[in-house]
Each structure stands twice: as structure tokens, then as C-alpha cells.
């Protein structure tokens, strides 16, 4: 054992130096940029763990938050309005997915819908906007999460809000070739003549999409048909 | 070309006489490589998606992982000699099994802060096990080969490491992620790493550590050759300071290696899509390295070490230019019709060009160290050459976290598509910052060439006369290839 002592001593010195170094780095870089911690409710949603999300929004979550909130409802509403670094709420995260495979997209949509329902019931702000002016419906429209978009629209989310660039949910869905969402919005008798800051309407964006993504011709053709062009 | 490939593999015939223990060591190396490279492909994604670390924390913790691996390698290097190879394998495989398996299972049972603290503890255990593994394997390869077949033995070792990296990419990483999805796929990849570590433990029980291929290798461990003791010996020598200066100047380019696992997985999945085949993308580099080593090395050995380092570093640095210019500029190139194809083009172009640069300069690093070091201290200098990266890796972990959280956050593609992201807020701007840092390396090396190239001129014969214990520097290679 004695022969190992110098090695153990060296290893301890290296560990101590490393730990001090990491601690200093952590202090320095944390002071350089303030970031919001990831939201456990969002993590639970990403893992499709609805029980954990319910728990975090339930009495246990309220107990863990101290005595700041007069009721569970107040806690839930406030909890679901907590923004990340870019102003996104858990409901917006639920409405976001960036998936190329159609099957995977359908599966994700089906998995996310109960979360959207849970958050909406718990009082999440339907028309809360992130830093670029996007609402949860805009995120769902861009992502192609049709069931989530349906839940939001049915719950009363505004269909006509636009972001800093003048994009509406309809334009984002048309741009991405998400025919299901365009159909959903058109069924709600939405005005499709709105234009973005560059003067482009949903139909123009769908045409551009068709030119760039000819593999999604069927979807874009359907969108153009729905938009009446 | 065919001739070169045939002659490369013909060389392996000398291993016919290698003992069973040599092949068992290589089996351990292969299985551990599969687990290590597949884990490193997804670790930042795992920390963010599965454990709830924000981008900054996940970058920082991967940086901390690399810091502790280097610290433990410096620390356990000599303890492996003292306790024996077999025990080292057991400690390594046991720790890795617990750490990787634990990381794979913990998110199923824990959440919130409890999960994060558990994962942090497991990362420390993971770095401990990784350090033991990368130190013990080359000891085994050396011990179970004779002087005649040792260099071929190490060639097999490198080949298997790279084959492991390729398979870990497109087979393990993409396989699990395609099968189970991004979130559960990450867990399966880590759990698979735990199973591989258990297999390594099992295989280790069959290794006879006393079966020296060359009896002259049977020496007692010299416990005075500890990293800190060596450091105290050499830190005032001008040659050592010159080496540290050289290594510090080249940090900009060498940090691009660490970005391969710190930033790229998030960059790929965020500017393309979350089900992007990131394993396949990460497999391109080792394929080019393996093929290049066979075909190119004999050609490029004709040029001077210093020139090759500068040229190779410049090529590697310039590779970032593809990702630093607005991706939309690529639309209109043959086969590039939309933004997704533009991003795919810049990703593949960067990987290929970087790999060529790496192929040119990376092997010459070891050679340069041997040129700078006084002949009797080559091994000491080699051992300490990890020092600048020891400091730079964790710093880059934190910096990458800050940059990713600001310029390549999850959801940025939606904002790019909708015209909400100006160049100054885009992932391209982040790469521009890294490009500037990387380009500083060859410029600084050229500016300081008189200092770096002076003093000790050596012939090519001397350069290749590196003691075998350090010529490969496999533990470093494992770390660097991962980085």
C-alpha cells in the first residue's frame, strides 16, 4: 500500500486542481451569460412522461414551490408561463418538433396531444408569445403537429396573430407544406389574404416551398388547392 | 492504390504468432470503442433531452468529463503499472458498466434535480473508468507483442479503434435512434455501453497478464515516473516551454476536434432535423482517416513536419468556412435546391475537408514533440503534451455551451425558415467565431516559426527513432479521436 501513496497523492492533487479549475470556470462563465435552467415540465414532456408532468404541476409541485401561490390553479398558471431564454413556454415546447420522417411525426403528434391538453386545462396562456412573436399555434403550424394545433385552435388560441416578420400560423404551415394544418385553419374560415413584411401571402410561400421541396409536391398541391389558387 | 491496400493488410500476417491475450485485448478495445464513440456522439443531446440540462450546462459537463479523463489519465497512468493490467481492466470495465448503465437507466426512475446530481456523479465515475481503460489497453497491446510485430500490433489497434468509431456511428447511434426515437434511443445507446463494459469485464477474466511476448519487457514499474514528478523536472527547460508554446498556439484548430461531440450533434439535429443521421455523419471522419492512413501517409511523409503541420492545420481550420458563411449561399449549387440540402452540403463538406487536414497534421504532432524534446526525455514530454488541452477542453465546454444556447438553440431552424434570424444571431455566426479562433493557429505558428523550429535540428532518422512506448501515444489517440 505504501508504494501507492505517492501516486494517490499525485492523483489527489490533480483532482483538486481540476475541481478548483472547473469551479472557477463555472463561476466565470455563469457571470458572463445568464441562462434559464431547463424546465423539468418540458423535460418530462420530451420524455413522454405525462405522470411526471402531472406531478410537477400538481400538489407536489405546489408544495415544492414554497408558499408563493394562493392556490393550485394560480401555481399552475404561473408555472406554465415560465419562459426559457427565448421566451418559450412549456406549451410552445409541446407544439414544437423538427422531424423529417412522416411516421415519426405522426407518433410524436399523438404523444404530444395529451400534454397540450394537460397544459391548456392547467391554464397555460394560449396566445403567449416568445421573443420573436411566435405563439404555440405558430410553433405547431411550422412543426406539422396537427393534433396539437387542433387542441390549441379548439381551446380558443388566436388564429391570426403574426410574428415580427408578419408570418401567421397559416403562412408557416403553408411554407412548410403542412397540409393538415392548413386544412384545419381553413376549416375555421381564416382569412388567407394576409401578407408578411415582404408582401408574400400563404399561397406565395406554398409555391416557393413547392419549388424548393419537389418531393413534397402532393402536400403543396393540396395546400394551394385549399388556399383557392 | 490496390497495391498499397494489399501491402497494408499483408503486414498483418506477422500477427499469426500473436498470443490469444493480444486478441483478447483488442476485443476489449473494440467493444469499448463501440460503446465510447456511440456515447460521445449523443452525450450532449442526452444531457439536454433526457436529463434536463440546459445547453450551457450540457456543454460544461461534457467539458468537465474530458477534463477529468485527462486528469485521471495523468494520475492513473502510473497506478496501472503498479496494480497490474488485469486489475486495471476490472476497475475500468466495472466503473464503465456502472456509469454508462446508470446513465442509461437513471432518467427512467428519477427526474429533476435528483436526476441531474445522479448524472453528474456518474459522469465523474465515467471519466475515472475511461481513464483506466485508455491507459490499460495500450499496455496490453505492447505487452502481448514482440519487438518484431509491435508496430503491426498497434496498427491493428488503430484500425479497430477507427472501425469501432465507424460502426458506433451508423450502426449503434443511428440504429438505436431510428428504432426507439431520439429520446429513448439516447438511453438505449448508454445502456448498450454498459452492456459492452460488462462484456469487457468478462473478456478481461481470460487475459493472462503475465504472458509477456517479450521477456525483456518484464520490468518493475518505475513509480518515480509520475506525471507531477516529471512536470517538476522539466517545467523550467526551454525546450519544454517551447513545446507548450507550440501546443498552446495550435489550440484553436485542435479545439475543432472537441466540437465534434460538443457542438456538432446539436448543430446537426437543430439545423437539419432531430432524426438526422448524426451517427452516419460522424462515421465519415474515421472512414477518411483509415483510408487516408493507408493511401496517403507514404506520400506525405516526404514533406517536412513543420510544413505539414501548418498546411494540415490551415486545411482543418478552413473547413469551418463552409459552416460560417450563410447556408443560403449554397442554394443553386448542383444538387442543392433548398435550405435543408444547403445545410447538408455544408455539413458534409466540413467533415470531409476537416478530415483531410487532420490526416495531414495530426500524425505529425507526435513527431514534432519528439523533435523538440531532448532525446532522453521524449517520453516525459509526450506524457505532458496533454497539458494545454487539459485546460482548453473544459473551457471550450463552457464556451460551446454559451454559443450553442445563443446561436444554435433548439427550434432555431423554425426561426431561420421564417426569416427571424439575422446573420449575427445565426449558427453560421457561431462558426465564424470558431473559424477565426482556428485560423489564428496556423497564422501564429507561422509567425513564431523561428522560435518553434530553432535549437534542435534533427534528421528524419532521429525523428522516427521514437521509443515504442510513446510513438503511438494510444491513450492520447483515443481521447483525441473521440475529440
XYZ file of C-alpha atoms in Angstrom:
712
model
C 0.000 0.000 0.000
C 2.867 2.315 0.891
C 4.192 2.224 -2.658
C 0.878 3.535 -3.973
C 0.885 6.557 -1.662
C 2.852 8.928 -3.943
C 0.555 8.039 -6.846
C -2.573 8.541 -4.782
C -1.145 11.852 -3.554
C -0.489 12.980 -7.142
C -3.931 11.874 -8.257
C -5.494 13.783 -5.356
C -3.523 16.919 -6.295
C -4.650 16.617 -9.925
C -8.245 16.094 -8.876
C -8.134 19.062 -6.532
C -6.594 21.300 -9.210
C -9.171 20.086 -11.764
C -12.071 20.705 -9.402
C -10.830 24.184 -8.485
C -10.339 24.953 -12.159
C -13.830 23.778 -13.072
C -15.363 25.744 -10.197
C -13.607 28.924 -11.313
C -14.668 28.336 -14.942
C -18.236 27.762 -13.805
C -18.296 30.983 -11.780
C -16.742 32.998 -14.590
C -18.908 31.714 -17.431
C -22.101 31.838 -15.371
C -21.432 35.501 -14.707
C -20.779 36.019 -18.417
C -24.149 34.770 -19.555
C -27.268 34.245 -17.515
C -29.255 31.280 -18.787
C -32.535 29.895 -17.575
C -32.398 26.331 -16.253
C -34.216 23.778 -18.375
C -37.801 23.330 -17.218
C -38.473 19.875 -15.686
C -42.016 20.031 -17.079
C -40.528 20.342 -20.590
C -38.077 17.514 -19.881
C -40.971 15.313 -18.742
C -42.848 16.219 -21.935
C -39.835 15.411 -24.117
C -39.601 12.023 -22.419
C -43.330 11.473 -22.952
C -43.701 11.082 -19.186
C -47.130 12.549 -18.530
C -47.225 11.229 -14.962
C -44.112 13.272 -14.115
C -45.602 16.357 -15.791
C -48.833 15.944 -13.786
C -46.823 15.527 -10.613
C -44.807 18.682 -11.289
C -47.989 20.640 -11.936
C -49.875 19.080 -9.039
C -49.883 19.433 -5.280
C -46.338 18.096 -5.011
C -45.080 20.830 -7.331
C -47.023 23.439 -5.392
C -45.536 22.201 -2.113
C -42.053 22.410 -3.639
C -42.598 25.990 -4.767
C -42.977 27.356 -1.221
C -45.949 29.465 -0.228
C -45.859 31.980 -3.044
C -49.099 30.887 -4.673
C -52.554 31.201 -3.060
C -53.983 28.182 -4.895
C -53.046 25.259 -7.087
C -54.635 26.984 -10.090
C -52.541 30.104 -9.557
C -49.413 27.960 -9.225
C -50.177 26.023 -12.405
C -50.858 29.159 -14.427
C -47.664 30.822 -13.226
C -45.669 27.615 -13.646
C -46.753 27.243 -17.271
C -45.889 30.840 -18.082
C -42.242 30.408 -17.040
C -40.280 31.292 -20.196
C -36.939 29.915 -21.351
C -34.117 32.110 -22.699
C -36.131 32.816 -25.841
C -39.465 33.412 -24.164
C -40.855 29.940 -24.915
C -43.315 28.369 -22.500
C -43.880 24.613 -21.920
C -46.929 24.804 -24.198
C -44.782 26.166 -27.035
C -42.252 23.402 -26.453
C -45.093 20.895 -26.681
C -46.077 22.406 -30.013
C -42.548 22.159 -31.419
C -40.935 19.233 -33.199
C -38.432 19.190 -36.050
C -38.818 15.751 -37.569
C -38.357 14.627 -41.179
C -39.924 11.162 -41.077
C -43.693 11.131 -41.592
C -44.349 8.138 -39.345
C -42.238 9.575 -36.545
C -44.056 12.884 -36.913
C -47.455 11.213 -36.572
C -46.271 9.336 -33.493
C -44.879 12.495 -31.913
C -48.089 14.365 -32.681
C -50.107 11.664 -30.953
C -47.747 11.718 -27.955
C -47.811 15.499 -27.626
C -51.586 15.975 -27.830
C -52.275 14.805 -24.214
C -49.586 17.190 -22.956
C -51.137 20.083 -24.867
C -54.485 19.167 -23.327
C -52.992 18.958 -19.847
C -51.233 22.323 -20.136
C -54.266 24.038 -21.657
C -56.507 22.700 -18.879
C -53.981 23.860 -16.292
C -54.319 27.398 -17.592
C -51.342 27.819 -19.945
C -51.514 31.065 -21.904
C -52.729 30.202 -25.393
C -51.551 33.394 -27.017
C -48.375 33.970 -25.041
C -45.598 34.962 -27.446
C -41.906 34.193 -27.485
C -39.236 36.796 -28.241
C -39.887 36.629 -31.990
C -43.622 36.911 -31.503
C -44.474 33.239 -32.053
C -47.399 31.628 -30.260
C -47.812 27.919 -29.513
C -50.077 27.632 -32.572
C -47.354 29.066 -34.787
C -44.893 26.516 -33.442
C -47.353 23.697 -34.098
C -48.036 25.045 -37.606
C -44.366 25.151 -38.511
C -43.738 21.738 -36.913
C -46.696 19.996 -38.525
C -48.224 18.755 -35.245
C -51.808 18.669 -36.457
C -53.453 17.247 -33.320
C -51.662 19.749 -31.091
C -52.686 22.596 -33.402
C -56.251 21.284 -33.265
C -56.260 21.303 -29.442
C -54.933 24.870 -29.440
C -57.427 26.091 -32.026
C -60.323 24.371 -30.253
C -59.283 25.910 -26.947
C -59.525 29.367 -28.466
C -55.976 30.268 -29.496
C -55.846 33.220 -31.845
C -55.500 32.086 -35.459
C -54.484 35.418 -36.891
C -51.585 36.652 -34.780
C -48.365 37.311 -36.671
C -44.684 37.337 -35.671
C -42.089 40.118 -36.094
C -41.772 39.267 -39.772
C -45.520 39.251 -40.324
C -45.813 35.453 -40.537
C -49.112 33.958 -39.378
C -49.735 30.343 -38.386
C -51.278 29.749 -41.814
C -48.208 31.104 -43.616
C -45.851 28.947 -41.543
C -47.903 25.823 -42.255
C -48.093 26.685 -45.971
C -44.356 27.392 -46.125
C -43.522 24.003 -44.624
C -46.031 22.033 -46.644
C -48.123 21.024 -43.610
C -51.389 20.416 -45.445
C -53.222 19.023 -42.414
C -52.770 22.252 -40.503
C -53.702 24.430 -43.478
C -56.874 22.357 -43.759
C -57.562 22.832 -40.038
C -57.107 26.591 -40.262
C -59.112 26.932 -43.456
C -61.947 24.962 -41.825
C -62.018 27.721 -39.213
C -62.723 30.184 -42.055
C -59.447 32.018 -41.624
C -58.595 34.885 -43.982
C -55.776 33.710 -46.246
C -55.077 37.062 -47.859
C -52.780 38.350 -45.092
C -49.223 39.083 -46.245
C -45.907 39.094 -44.419
C -43.484 42.025 -44.341
C -42.194 41.092 -47.773
C -45.720 41.109 -49.150
C -45.903 37.335 -49.507
C -49.179 35.554 -48.861
C -49.617 31.959 -47.700
C -50.100 30.828 -51.324
C -46.847 32.532 -52.396
C -44.972 30.767 -49.625
C -46.517 27.429 -50.623
C -45.411 27.977 -54.223
C -41.885 28.763 -53.046
C -41.965 25.626 -50.920
C -43.077 23.551 -53.880
C -40.183 24.864 -55.958
C -37.666 24.068 -53.193
C -39.091 20.759 -51.995
C -40.495 18.971 -55.067
C -40.602 15.724 -53.044
C -43.500 17.236 -51.061
C -45.463 18.110 -54.220
C -48.599 16.342 -53.078
C -48.785 18.339 -49.848
C -48.080 21.662 -51.532
C -50.586 20.968 -54.292
C -53.212 20.264 -51.665
C -52.323 23.454 -49.808
C -52.609 25.524 -52.983
C -55.963 23.915 -53.640
C -57.151 24.680 -50.094
C -55.994 28.252 -50.461
C -58.044 28.501 -53.631
C -55.250 29.172 -56.101
C -3.887 2.029 -54.856
C -4.863 -1.631 -54.598
C -1.210 -2.483 -54.093
C -0.984 -0.167 -51.115
C -4.093 -1.668 -49.536
C -2.842 -5.219 -50.112
C 0.587 -4.431 -48.684
C -1.010 -2.711 -45.644
C -3.066 -5.783 -44.799
C -0.283 -8.216 -45.788
C 1.689 -6.746 -42.929
C -0.880 -8.207 -40.516
C 0.401 -11.724 -41.288
C 3.119 -11.237 -38.680
C 0.384 -11.318 -36.054
C -0.271 -15.001 -36.784
C 2.066 -15.755 -33.917
C 0.493 -13.219 -31.560
C -0.914 -14.717 -28.382
C -4.572 -15.148 -27.522
C -4.141 -12.364 -24.943
C -3.274 -9.889 -27.709
C -6.557 -10.615 -29.459
C -8.493 -10.528 -26.192
C -7.050 -7.061 -25.529
C -8.123 -5.981 -28.998
C -11.578 -7.426 -28.405
C -11.839 -5.301 -25.250
C -10.613 -2.292 -27.216
C -13.185 -2.880 -29.967
C -16.137 -3.345 -27.614
C -15.140 -0.372 -25.504
C -14.633 1.716 -28.676
C -18.147 0.868 -29.846
C -19.553 1.976 -26.503
C -17.357 5.049 -26.135
C -17.846 6.505 -29.599
C -21.588 5.888 -29.666
C -21.912 7.508 -26.249
C -19.814 10.525 -27.221
C -21.990 11.013 -30.339
C -25.068 11.641 -28.231
C -23.851 12.768 -24.826
C -24.764 16.461 -25.171
C -28.157 15.515 -26.569
C -28.634 13.024 -23.746
C -27.838 15.623 -21.105
C -30.274 18.112 -22.642
C -33.154 15.887 -23.770
C -33.043 13.154 -21.172
C -31.681 14.875 -18.085
C -32.942 18.447 -18.403
C -29.554 20.190 -18.540
C -29.729 23.443 -20.470
C -27.333 23.930 -23.394
C -24.756 25.691 -21.265
C -24.805 23.030 -18.547
C -24.587 20.165 -21.021
C -21.577 21.731 -22.778
C -19.953 22.434 -19.428
C -20.466 18.874 -18.158
C -19.039 17.301 -21.294
C -16.070 19.658 -20.888
C -15.769 18.578 -17.245
C -15.882 14.935 -18.362
C -12.933 15.481 -20.719
C -11.036 17.419 -18.039
C -11.375 14.613 -15.504
C -10.481 11.971 -18.098
C -7.218 13.814 -18.756
C -6.633 14.367 -15.019
C -7.282 10.694 -14.273
C -5.112 9.577 -17.219
C -2.239 11.621 -15.813
C -2.986 10.209 -12.365
C -3.760 6.574 -13.137
C -1.105 6.125 -15.824
C 1.388 5.029 -13.200
C -1.121 3.271 -10.951
C -1.944 0.917 -13.842
C 1.715 -0.093 -13.935
C 1.652 -0.648 -10.186
C -1.567 -2.617 -9.704
C -1.310 -4.643 -12.889
C -3.123 -4.717 -16.174
C -5.858 -7.178 -15.279
C -6.944 -5.275 -12.181
C -6.912 -2.107 -14.266
C -9.249 -3.750 -16.782
C -11.558 -4.858 -13.974
C -11.649 -1.381 -12.419
C -12.188 0.222 -15.827
C -14.898 -2.161 -17.020
C -16.633 -2.191 -13.620
C -16.717 1.617 -13.407
C -17.840 1.988 -17.014
C -20.554 -0.618 -16.642
C -21.918 1.165 -13.582
C -21.560 4.651 -15.068
C -22.924 4.012 -18.561
C -25.611 1.621 -17.373
C -26.583 4.067 -14.625
C -26.791 6.940 -17.096
C -28.944 4.819 -19.375
C -31.352 3.830 -16.604
C -31.418 6.862 -14.276
C -33.820 9.001 -16.382
C -36.384 6.189 -16.191
C -36.531 6.348 -12.405
C -35.514 9.879 -11.475
C -36.327 13.366 -12.606
C -35.494 16.971 -11.816
C -32.580 17.848 -9.559
C -32.185 14.296 -8.229
C -31.601 13.053 -11.776
C -29.134 15.808 -12.562
C -26.995 15.216 -9.450
C -27.018 11.471 -10.084
C -25.881 12.002 -13.671
C -23.140 14.414 -12.554
C -21.790 11.767 -10.142
C -21.979 9.134 -12.883
C -20.056 11.400 -15.276
C -17.203 11.552 -12.750
C -17.269 7.764 -12.460
C -17.359 7.548 -16.257
C -14.239 9.682 -16.586
C -12.486 7.520 -13.972
C -13.317 4.309 -15.842
C -12.471 5.817 -19.234
C -9.059 6.901 -17.940
C -8.297 3.379 -16.681
C -9.448 1.820 -19.941
C -7.477 4.075 -22.301
C -4.376 3.577 -20.176
C -4.618 -0.204 -19.786
C -5.354 -1.188 -23.405
C -2.099 0.080 -24.985
C -0.180 -1.523 -22.119
C -1.788 -4.813 -23.165
C -1.026 -4.361 -26.861
C 2.578 -3.623 -26.025
C 2.912 -6.486 -23.548
C 1.463 -9.134 -25.873
C 3.560 -8.237 -28.911
C 7.227 -8.744 -29.623
C 9.557 -6.069 -30.925
C 9.069 -7.530 -34.408
C 5.298 -7.401 -34.560
C 4.635 -4.483 -32.199
C 4.170 -1.768 -34.804
C 1.747 -4.027 -36.694
C 0.026 -4.724 -33.385
C -0.508 -1.011 -32.872
C -1.713 -0.689 -36.482
C -4.402 -3.269 -35.706
C -5.196 -1.336 -32.542
C -5.707 1.916 -34.522
C -7.635 0.135 -37.233
C -10.005 -1.446 -34.726
C -10.426 1.863 -32.930
C -11.482 3.536 -36.162
C -13.656 0.618 -37.285
C -15.285 0.835 -33.852
C -15.862 4.566 -34.377
C -17.453 3.944 -37.791
C -19.744 1.192 -36.517
C -20.580 3.186 -33.391
C -21.790 5.940 -35.686
C -24.028 4.496 -38.336
C -24.840 1.154 -36.713
C -25.151 1.803 -32.969
C -26.038 5.517 -32.768
C -28.329 5.683 -35.778
C -29.618 2.159 -35.214
C -30.931 2.870 -31.721
C -32.155 6.369 -32.553
C -34.048 5.151 -35.629
C -35.501 2.233 -33.753
C -36.511 3.909 -30.494
C -36.588 7.604 -31.343
C -34.229 10.346 -30.276
C -35.052 10.398 -26.574
C -35.285 6.669 -25.813
C -32.551 5.985 -28.386
C -30.086 8.009 -26.297
C -30.904 5.924 -23.230
C -30.503 2.698 -25.191
C -27.098 3.829 -26.511
C -25.853 4.452 -22.971
C -27.321 1.194 -21.690
C -25.652 -0.574 -24.622
C -22.374 0.992 -23.424
C -22.996 -0.537 -20.012
C -23.561 -3.974 -21.580
C -20.369 -3.597 -23.642
C -18.445 -2.725 -20.471
C -19.842 -5.863 -18.819
C -18.628 -7.875 -21.835
C -15.202 -6.224 -21.465
C -15.165 -7.309 -17.807
C -15.999 -10.868 -18.815
C -13.311 -10.956 -21.531
C -10.759 -9.487 -19.080
C -11.105 -12.581 -16.881
C -9.464 -14.623 -19.657
C -6.468 -12.308 -20.057
C -3.225 -13.698 -18.676
C -1.327 -10.563 -17.756
C 1.920 -12.490 -17.135
C 2.069 -13.802 -20.697
C 4.739 -11.353 -21.894
C 5.514 -11.789 -25.594
C 8.945 -10.342 -24.979
C 10.580 -11.308 -21.664
C 12.723 -8.179 -21.679
C 9.548 -6.170 -21.141
C 9.075 -7.795 -17.736
C 10.297 -4.908 -15.593
C 9.072 -3.446 -12.372
C 7.002 -0.326 -12.587
C 9.036 2.808 -12.062
C 6.805 4.750 -9.717
C 9.051 7.782 -9.820
C 7.883 8.399 -13.395
C 4.708 10.045 -12.261
C 3.294 12.990 -14.245
C 3.648 15.526 -11.460
C 7.188 14.372 -10.701
C 8.056 14.628 -14.402
C 6.470 18.056 -14.585
C 8.601 19.296 -11.682
C 11.642 18.017 -13.559
C 11.057 19.647 -16.909
C 8.864 22.714 -16.475
C 11.791 25.157 -16.485
C 13.500 23.694 -19.553
C 13.369 25.978 -22.573
C 12.558 23.037 -24.875
C 9.542 22.200 -22.730
C 8.378 25.814 -22.697
C 8.771 25.845 -26.477
C 6.649 22.729 -26.741
C 3.962 24.218 -24.516
C 4.027 27.375 -26.633
C 3.576 25.292 -29.770
C 0.727 23.300 -28.260
C -0.936 26.467 -26.979
C -0.675 28.142 -30.390
C -2.330 25.179 -32.043
C -5.237 25.019 -29.592
C -7.584 26.901 -31.927
C -7.521 24.133 -34.508
C -7.350 21.276 -32.070
C -10.476 22.539 -30.317
C -12.381 21.834 -33.525
C -11.887 18.150 -32.602
C -13.742 18.654 -29.338
C -16.520 20.467 -31.183
C -17.215 17.185 -32.938
C -19.004 15.974 -29.835
C -19.635 19.250 -28.011
C -21.471 21.134 -30.745
C -21.953 19.044 -33.868
C -24.701 16.688 -32.578
C -26.814 19.677 -31.545
C -25.926 21.633 -34.672
C -26.842 18.720 -36.954
C -30.116 17.924 -35.236
C -31.174 21.550 -34.897
C -30.403 22.990 -38.322
C -31.471 19.796 -40.098
C -33.985 17.748 -38.092
C -33.949 15.827 -34.839
C -33.965 12.436 -36.615
C -30.908 13.392 -38.687
C -28.446 10.512 -39.115
C -25.795 12.065 -36.907
C -24.072 8.724 -36.421
C -23.579 8.385 -40.162
C -22.210 11.930 -40.319
C -19.770 11.123 -37.526
C -18.706 7.933 -39.320
C -17.336 9.853 -42.314
C -14.304 11.155 -40.440
C -12.895 7.778 -39.257
C -13.505 6.258 -42.717
C -11.433 9.003 -44.340
C -8.760 8.658 -41.663
C -8.439 4.878 -42.120
C -8.368 5.023 -45.919
C -6.104 8.071 -45.849
C -3.649 6.477 -43.443
C -3.259 3.538 -45.800
C -3.024 5.528 -49.033
C -1.685 8.956 -48.160
C 0.833 8.545 -45.371
C 3.648 7.179 -47.574
C 3.200 10.172 -49.903
C 3.008 12.939 -47.317
C 5.968 11.611 -45.353
C 8.199 13.202 -47.995
C 7.432 16.676 -46.674
C 8.809 18.368 -43.583
C 6.957 18.011 -40.305
C 6.606 21.741 -39.762
C 5.209 22.408 -43.244
C 2.724 19.584 -42.925
C 1.527 20.811 -39.546
C 0.931 24.315 -40.926
C -0.757 23.063 -44.120
C -2.862 20.481 -42.279
C -3.952 22.960 -39.629
C -4.860 25.526 -42.277
C -6.964 22.990 -44.180
C -8.726 21.913 -40.989
C -9.373 25.499 -39.944
C -10.682 26.496 -43.369
C -13.157 23.591 -43.220
C -15.196 25.716 -40.809
C -15.682 28.304 -43.544
C -18.399 26.121 -45.117
C -20.478 26.422 -41.967
C -19.540 30.046 -41.276
C -20.975 31.542 -44.457
C -24.763 31.837 -44.790
C -26.090 28.423 -45.777
C -28.500 30.039 -48.245
C -25.494 30.918 -50.414
C -25.165 27.243 -51.243
C -28.640 27.060 -52.793
C -28.163 26.851 -56.526
C -25.084 24.650 -56.390
C -25.604 21.375 -58.276
C -27.999 19.223 -56.255
C -28.708 21.931 -53.667
C -32.296 23.175 -54.077
C -33.370 24.162 -50.598
C -32.104 25.130 -47.160
C -32.047 21.561 -45.846
C -29.864 20.444 -48.735
C -27.703 23.541 -48.242
C -27.105 22.615 -44.598
C -26.437 19.008 -45.555
C -23.892 20.183 -48.125
C -22.002 22.391 -45.644
C -22.035 19.645 -43.009
C -20.569 17.003 -45.340
C -18.086 19.459 -46.889
C -16.812 20.485 -43.442
C -16.424 16.880 -42.304
C -14.527 15.842 -45.444
C -12.211 18.858 -45.596
C -11.511 18.728 -41.867
C -10.668 15.035 -42.091
C -8.119 15.715 -44.841
C -6.496 18.420 -42.744
C -6.481 16.132 -39.733
C -4.917 13.379 -41.811
C -2.069 15.682 -42.759
C -1.274 17.338 -39.435
C -2.426 15.024 -36.685
C 0.208 12.273 -37.042
C 2.880 14.954 -37.226
C 2.093 16.293 -33.789
C 3.664 13.310 -32.077
C 6.591 13.638 -34.391
C 7.033 17.327 -33.627
C 7.108 16.636 -29.887
C 9.877 14.120 -30.420
C 11.794 16.709 -32.439
C 11.545 19.356 -29.752
C 12.231 17.097 -26.780
C 15.754 16.319 -25.611
C 16.352 12.744 -26.771
C 16.378 11.224 -23.285
C 13.156 12.978 -22.287
C 10.885 12.236 -25.234
C 8.573 10.061 -23.122
C 8.236 12.722 -20.429
C 7.440 15.407 -22.958
C 4.908 13.139 -24.638
C 3.216 12.484 -21.333
C 2.922 16.173 -20.554
C 1.859 17.247 -24.027
C -1.781 16.893 -22.941
C -1.448 19.869 -20.587
C -2.740 22.673 -22.873
C -5.744 20.593 -23.951
C -6.288 19.694 -20.286
C -7.011 23.378 -19.710
C -8.621 24.156 -23.061
C -11.149 21.301 -23.222
C -13.259 22.314 -20.221
C -13.051 25.988 -21.185
C -14.329 25.073 -24.623
C -17.064 23.040 -22.945
C -18.336 26.174 -21.225
C -17.828 28.391 -24.293
C -19.546 25.925 -26.600
C -22.466 25.802 -24.159
C -22.807 29.574 -24.234
C -22.535 29.713 -28.035
C -24.977 26.861 -28.638
C -27.501 28.346 -26.217
C -27.306 31.668 -28.044
C -26.788 30.755 -31.692
C -27.896 27.176 -32.151
C -30.741 26.656 -29.704
C -33.389 24.013 -30.195
C -36.005 25.490 -32.509
C -33.660 27.829 -34.368
C -34.419 26.205 -37.725
C -38.040 27.342 -37.447
C -36.860 30.890 -36.911
C -34.360 30.660 -39.776
C -37.065 29.408 -42.140
C -39.357 32.270 -41.191
C -36.691 34.962 -41.643
C -36.413 35.827 -37.945
C -32.689 35.112 -37.658
C -30.168 37.639 -38.930
C -26.571 36.505 -39.556
C -25.439 37.863 -36.186
C -27.850 35.524 -34.375
C -27.339 32.500 -36.587
C -25.372 29.246 -36.177
C -23.218 30.494 -39.048
C -22.032 33.370 -36.870
C -21.071 30.908 -34.134
C -18.944 29.023 -36.664
C -17.409 32.289 -37.820
C -16.139 32.806 -34.258
C -14.657 29.311 -34.211
C -13.208 29.852 -37.696
C -11.359 32.970 -36.534
C -10.016 31.111 -33.484
C -8.950 28.151 -35.636
C -7.280 30.324 -38.270
C -5.217 32.022 -35.585
C -3.379 28.707 -35.044
C -1.593 28.359 -38.395
C -1.017 32.123 -38.514
C 0.509 32.120 -35.035
C 2.630 29.046 -35.783
C 3.974 30.673 -38.951
C 4.668 33.916 -37.073
C 6.538 32.040 -34.347
C 8.269 29.550 -36.649
C 11.761 30.777 -35.794
C 11.191 30.145 -32.100
C 9.394 26.849 -32.661
C 11.726 25.500 -35.319
C 15.015 26.601 -33.798
C 17.522 24.997 -31.445
C 17.473 21.298 -32.122
C 17.684 20.257 -35.750
C 17.136 16.567 -36.277
C 17.437 14.222 -39.162
C 14.446 12.218 -40.317
C 16.162 9.123 -38.976
C 16.175 10.609 -35.495
C 12.593 11.717 -35.790
C 11.448 8.171 -36.422
C 13.627 6.795 -33.688
C 10.968 7.294 -31.054
C 10.746 4.786 -28.230
C 7.852 2.463 -28.985
C 6.256 3.099 -25.659
C 5.422 6.582 -26.779
C 5.418 6.526 -30.551
C 1.782 5.661 -30.750
C 0.632 7.526 -27.674
C -2.550 5.489 -27.945
C -4.282 6.811 -24.844
C -3.957 10.275 -26.284
C -5.107 8.969 -29.651
C -8.222 7.505 -28.083
C -9.006 10.770 -26.344
C -8.226 12.839 -29.401
C -10.048 10.637 -31.849
C -13.045 10.907 -29.593
C -12.496 14.616 -29.509
